[in-house]
Amino acid sequence: QVQLQQSGPGLVKPSQTLSLTCAISGDSVSSNSVAWAWIRQSPSRGLEWLGRTYYRSKWFNDYVVSVKSRITFTPDTSKNQFSLQLSSVTPEDTAVYYCARLKNGYCDYWGQGTLVTVSS
Amino acid sequence: DIVMTQSPDSLAVSLGERATINCKSSQSVLSSSNNLKYLAWYQQKPGQPPKLLIYWASTRESGVPDRFSGSGSGTDFTLTISSLQAEDVAVYYCQHYYSTPFTFGPGTKVDIK
């Protein structure tokens, strides 16, 4: 059974960097058959797919254009986890952030969600 | 980017009655190479992450009750709950995974009448 456990701060100051980690059990971050995604949800934006990271002989990342200049996904094979970093945050980045496993593109396993508030 | 829309925004259905949710994509999500429709449905209850119900537009995820079914063409899709149960009260989302970004619809809230 795949489980995704999210961790990271729930409060980030404006202009700083949001950092979250998703620890994977029951699968491998470097699996050749799935991908790993970050999705966020807010009342104003709904469910917003932020991007994915995946391994197919080498690592690939896809990011949504709206945050592409500010976002980085980092897989950590030694800890079997992947991380999200979103820089220069504003209050518009306040949301519940989810990690998820992508199988063929659909999200079959989700993390528990982390409410991140951007406020001074 | 492919834009997903859903209708209605919300609906209230009597227990045991049918609920129908529509989803439309701004372009086809049907692959000509494998004839698969890259469309998924999720159910979300308050305080929980979304739960996968349907993928490939009509394939039910393991453990999902058979009162949930999906259908559709290349751009127009439907999620049907054949006999609404109290535990089905939730928000339902469609999502395409045809090309990145894999965008979601705005959601349809289902309540009991």
Short mmCIF file of C-alpha atoms in Angstrom, two decimals:
data_model
loop_
_atom_site.label_atom_id
_atom_site.label_comp_id
_atom_site.label_asym_id
_atom_site.label_seq_id
_atom_site.Cartn_x
_atom_site.Cartn_y
_atom_site.Cartn_z
CA GLN A 1 0.00 0.00 0.00
CA VAL A 2 1.45 3.35 -1.06
CA GLN A 3 1.49 6.09 1.54
CA LEU A 4 2.59 9.70 1.15
CA GLN A 5 3.46 11.69 4.27
CA GLN A 6 3.86 15.42 3.92
CA SER A 7 5.89 17.66 6.19
CA GLY A 8 6.83 21.32 6.29
CA PRO A 9 5.90 24.65 7.88
CA GLY A 10 2.36 25.94 7.78
CA LEU A 11 3.33 29.61 7.86
CA VAL A 12 5.68 31.39 5.46
CA LYS A 13 6.46 35.10 5.31
CA PRO A 14 5.92 37.01 2.07
CA SER A 15 8.95 37.00 -0.27
CA GLN A 16 10.38 33.91 1.43
CA THR A 17 10.55 30.34 0.13
CA LEU A 18 7.89 27.73 0.80
CA SER A 19 9.39 24.25 1.33
CA LEU A 20 7.48 21.00 1.67
CA THR A 21 8.55 17.37 1.63
CA CYS A 22 6.63 14.25 0.67
CA ALA A 23 7.96 10.98 2.09
CA ILE A 24 7.01 7.88 0.11
CA SER A 25 6.38 4.40 1.46
CA GLY A 26 5.28 1.42 -0.57
CA ASP A 27 6.87 2.69 -3.79
CA SER A 28 10.09 4.30 -5.00
CA VAL A 29 10.61 7.92 -5.99
CA SER A 30 12.81 6.63 -8.82
CA SER A 31 10.22 4.18 -10.14
CA ASN A 32 10.19 4.01 -13.92
CA SER A 33 6.43 3.60 -14.14
CA VAL A 34 4.99 6.49 -12.14
CA ALA A 35 5.54 10.20 -11.55
CA TRP A 36 5.23 12.40 -8.49
CA ALA A 37 3.27 15.61 -8.38
CA TRP A 38 2.46 18.66 -6.30
CA ILE A 39 -1.06 20.08 -6.42
CA ARG A 40 -2.49 22.95 -4.45
CA GLN A 41 -6.02 23.97 -3.59
CA SER A 42 -7.44 27.32 -2.66
CA PRO A 43 -10.94 28.85 -2.77
CA SER A 44 -9.84 31.29 -5.50
CA ARG A 45 -7.91 28.86 -7.73
CA GLY A 46 -9.56 25.52 -7.00
CA LEU A 47 -7.33 22.50 -7.58
CA GLU A 48 -4.17 23.64 -9.34
CA TRP A 49 -1.70 21.11 -10.75
CA LEU A 50 1.77 22.56 -10.13
CA GLY A 51 3.88 19.97 -11.89
CA ARG A 52 5.56 16.60 -11.71
CA THR A 53 8.93 14.95 -11.35
CA TYR A 54 9.75 11.51 -12.68
CA TYR A 55 12.61 9.19 -13.50
CA ARG A 56 13.06 7.55 -16.88
CA SER A 57 16.78 6.75 -16.95
CA LYS A 58 17.24 10.38 -15.90
CA TRP A 59 15.14 12.89 -13.99
CA PHE A 60 12.51 15.04 -15.66
CA ASN A 61 10.43 17.91 -14.30
CA ASP A 62 7.35 19.60 -15.72
CA TYR A 63 6.09 22.80 -14.12
CA VAL A 64 2.94 24.81 -14.71
CA VAL A 65 3.80 28.04 -16.51
CA SER A 66 2.20 30.29 -13.89
CA VAL A 67 4.85 29.41 -11.27
CA LYS A 68 7.62 28.03 -13.49
CA SER A 69 10.12 30.77 -12.62
CA ARG A 70 9.67 30.19 -8.87
CA ILE A 71 9.22 26.44 -8.42
CA THR A 72 11.63 23.55 -8.00
CA PHE A 73 10.98 19.86 -7.38
CA THR A 74 13.83 17.85 -5.88
CA PRO A 75 13.77 14.06 -5.58
CA ASP A 76 15.87 12.47 -2.83
CA THR A 77 16.51 8.82 -3.55
CA SER A 78 18.42 8.24 -0.30
CA LYS A 79 15.33 9.17 1.73
CA ASN A 80 12.75 8.08 -0.85
CA GLN A 81 11.03 11.44 -0.89
CA PHE A 82 10.57 14.50 -3.05
CA SER A 83 10.37 18.14 -2.17
CA LEU A 84 8.72 21.33 -3.36
CA GLN A 85 10.29 24.72 -3.13
CA LEU A 86 8.33 27.81 -4.16
CA SER A 87 10.24 31.06 -3.92
CA SER A 88 9.15 34.68 -3.54
CA VAL A 89 5.78 33.73 -2.14
CA THR A 90 2.87 36.15 -1.84
CA PRO A 91 -0.49 35.81 -0.08
CA GLU A 92 -1.83 34.38 -3.38
CA ASP A 93 0.26 31.28 -2.70
CA THR A 94 -1.77 30.54 0.42
CA ALA A 95 -3.36 27.14 -0.17
CA VAL A 96 -3.54 23.53 0.89
CA TYR A 97 -0.65 21.78 -0.82
CA TYR A 98 -0.86 18.10 -1.73
CA CYS A 99 1.69 15.65 -3.05
CA ALA A 100 0.40 12.80 -5.18
CA ARG A 101 1.52 9.78 -7.14
CA LEU A 102 0.74 9.90 -10.84
CA LYS A 103 -0.03 6.65 -12.57
CA ASN A 104 -0.34 7.25 -16.31
CA GLY A 105 -1.11 10.85 -15.32
CA TYR A 106 -4.01 10.41 -12.92
CA CYS A 107 -3.48 10.80 -9.16
CA ASP A 108 -4.04 7.47 -7.49
CA TYR A 109 -2.46 8.25 -4.11
CA TRP A 110 -2.45 11.58 -2.26
CA GLY A 111 -0.69 13.01 0.73
CA GLN A 112 -2.74 14.30 3.62
CA GLY A 113 -2.39 17.93 2.61
CA THR A 114 -0.59 20.85 4.25
CA LEU A 115 -2.22 24.23 4.75
CA VAL A 116 0.40 26.85 4.00
CA THR A 117 -0.43 30.42 4.89
CA VAL A 118 1.65 33.26 3.52
CA SER A 119 1.54 36.08 6.02
CA SER A 120 3.87 38.34 7.93
CA ASP B 1 -3.51 24.55 -21.74
CA ILE B 2 -6.68 22.45 -21.77
CA VAL B 3 -9.48 24.12 -19.81
CA MET B 4 -11.93 21.92 -17.93
CA THR B 5 -15.45 23.06 -17.12
CA GLN B 6 -18.12 21.31 -15.09
CA SER B 7 -21.88 21.58 -14.75
CA PRO B 8 -23.83 22.10 -12.67
CA ASP B 9 -21.92 23.93 -9.94
CA SER B 10 -24.02 22.08 -7.40
CA LEU B 11 -26.95 19.71 -7.26
CA ALA B 12 -29.20 18.21 -4.63
CA VAL B 13 -30.56 14.73 -5.17
CA SER B 14 -32.85 12.56 -3.06
CA LEU B 15 -31.39 9.46 -1.46
CA GLY B 16 -31.56 6.56 -3.89
CA GLU B 17 -31.96 8.82 -6.91
CA ARG B 18 -29.51 9.39 -9.77
CA ALA B 19 -26.95 12.18 -9.80
CA THR B 20 -25.33 13.26 -13.05
CA ILE B 21 -22.29 15.53 -13.33
CA ASN B 22 -20.96 16.86 -16.60
CA CYS B 23 -17.40 17.77 -17.54
CA LYS B 24 -16.19 19.36 -20.74
CA SER B 25 -12.64 19.80 -22.02
CA SER B 26 -11.61 22.68 -24.28
CA GLN B 27 -9.99 20.21 -26.64
CA SER B 28 -10.17 16.48 -27.15
CA VAL B 29 -8.47 14.27 -24.57
CA LEU B 30 -8.93 11.16 -26.69
CA SER B 31 -5.68 9.70 -27.95
CA SER B 32 -5.78 8.52 -31.54
CA SER B 33 -2.82 6.24 -30.94
CA ASN B 34 -4.40 4.08 -28.22
CA ASN B 35 -8.08 5.15 -28.26
CA LEU B 36 -7.93 6.00 -24.57
CA LYS B 37 -9.63 9.03 -23.03
CA TYR B 38 -7.28 10.79 -20.62
CA LEU B 39 -9.93 11.81 -18.11
CA ALA B 40 -10.26 11.07 -14.38
CA TRP B 41 -12.89 11.76 -11.73
CA TYR B 42 -12.26 12.44 -8.04
CA GLN B 43 -14.41 12.75 -4.94
CA GLN B 44 -13.42 15.13 -2.16
CA LYS B 45 -14.95 15.30 1.29
CA PRO B 46 -14.23 18.17 3.71
CA GLY B 47 -10.80 18.06 5.26
CA GLN B 48 -9.65 15.20 3.02
CA PRO B 49 -7.58 14.99 -0.14
CA PRO B 50 -9.39 14.07 -3.34
CA LYS B 51 -9.99 10.37 -3.86
CA LEU B 52 -9.66 8.76 -7.29
CA LEU B 53 -12.95 7.28 -8.50
CA ILE B 54 -12.62 6.80 -12.27
CA TYR B 55 -9.75 6.89 -14.77
CA TRP B 56 -9.57 6.45 -18.55
CA ALA B 57 -13.02 8.12 -18.40
CA SER B 58 -14.84 4.91 -17.46
CA THR B 59 -12.57 2.56 -15.47
CA ARG B 60 -13.54 2.36 -11.84
CA GLU B 61 -10.69 2.44 -9.32
CA SER B 62 -10.41 -0.63 -7.11
CA GLY B 63 -12.80 -0.46 -4.15
CA VAL B 64 -15.06 2.18 -5.65
CA PRO B 65 -18.75 1.16 -5.46
CA ASP B 66 -20.31 0.23 -8.77
CA ARG B 67 -22.99 2.91 -8.38
CA PHE B 68 -20.28 5.26 -9.70
CA SER B 69 -19.80 5.16 -13.46
CA GLY B 70 -18.12 7.33 -16.04
CA SER B 71 -18.74 7.83 -19.72
CA GLY B 72 -18.03 10.26 -22.50
CA SER B 73 -16.50 11.15 -25.83
CA GLY B 74 -13.37 13.13 -26.63
CA THR B 75 -14.52 16.39 -25.02
CA ASP B 76 -17.75 15.69 -23.11
CA PHE B 77 -17.83 13.43 -20.10
CA THR B 78 -20.29 12.37 -17.43
CA LEU B 79 -20.01 10.97 -13.94
CA THR B 80 -23.15 9.18 -12.79
CA ILE B 81 -24.04 8.09 -9.29
CA SER B 82 -26.86 5.66 -9.97
CA SER B 83 -28.37 5.61 -6.49
CA LEU B 84 -27.16 8.39 -4.22
CA GLN B 85 -26.13 7.39 -0.72
CA ALA B 86 -25.57 9.68 2.25
CA GLU B 87 -21.82 9.03 2.13
CA ASP B 88 -21.68 10.36 -1.44
CA VAL B 89 -22.15 13.96 -0.28
CA ALA B 90 -18.95 15.57 -1.52
CA VAL B 91 -17.42 17.73 -4.22
CA TYR B 92 -16.59 15.94 -7.46
CA TYR B 93 -13.81 17.00 -9.82
CA CYS B 94 -12.81 15.94 -13.29
CA GLN B 95 -9.21 16.17 -14.47
CA HIS B 96 -7.55 15.56 -17.80
CA TYR B 97 -4.08 14.02 -18.07
CA TYR B 98 -3.69 14.27 -21.83
CA SER B 99 -0.93 16.89 -21.87
CA THR B 100 0.73 18.95 -19.17
CA PRO B 101 -0.50 20.79 -17.22
CA PHE B 102 -3.03 18.20 -16.07
CA THR B 103 -5.77 20.64 -15.17
CA PHE B 104 -8.83 20.07 -12.99
CA GLY B 105 -12.40 21.21 -13.38
CA PRO B 106 -13.86 23.66 -10.85
CA GLY B 107 -15.87 20.99 -9.06
CA THR B 108 -19.53 20.06 -8.56
CA LYS B 109 -20.98 19.91 -5.08
CA VAL B 110 -23.45 17.09 -4.46
CA ASP B 111 -25.91 17.29 -1.56
CA ILE B 112 -28.95 15.43 -0.34
CA LYS B 113 -32.33 16.93 -1.20
#
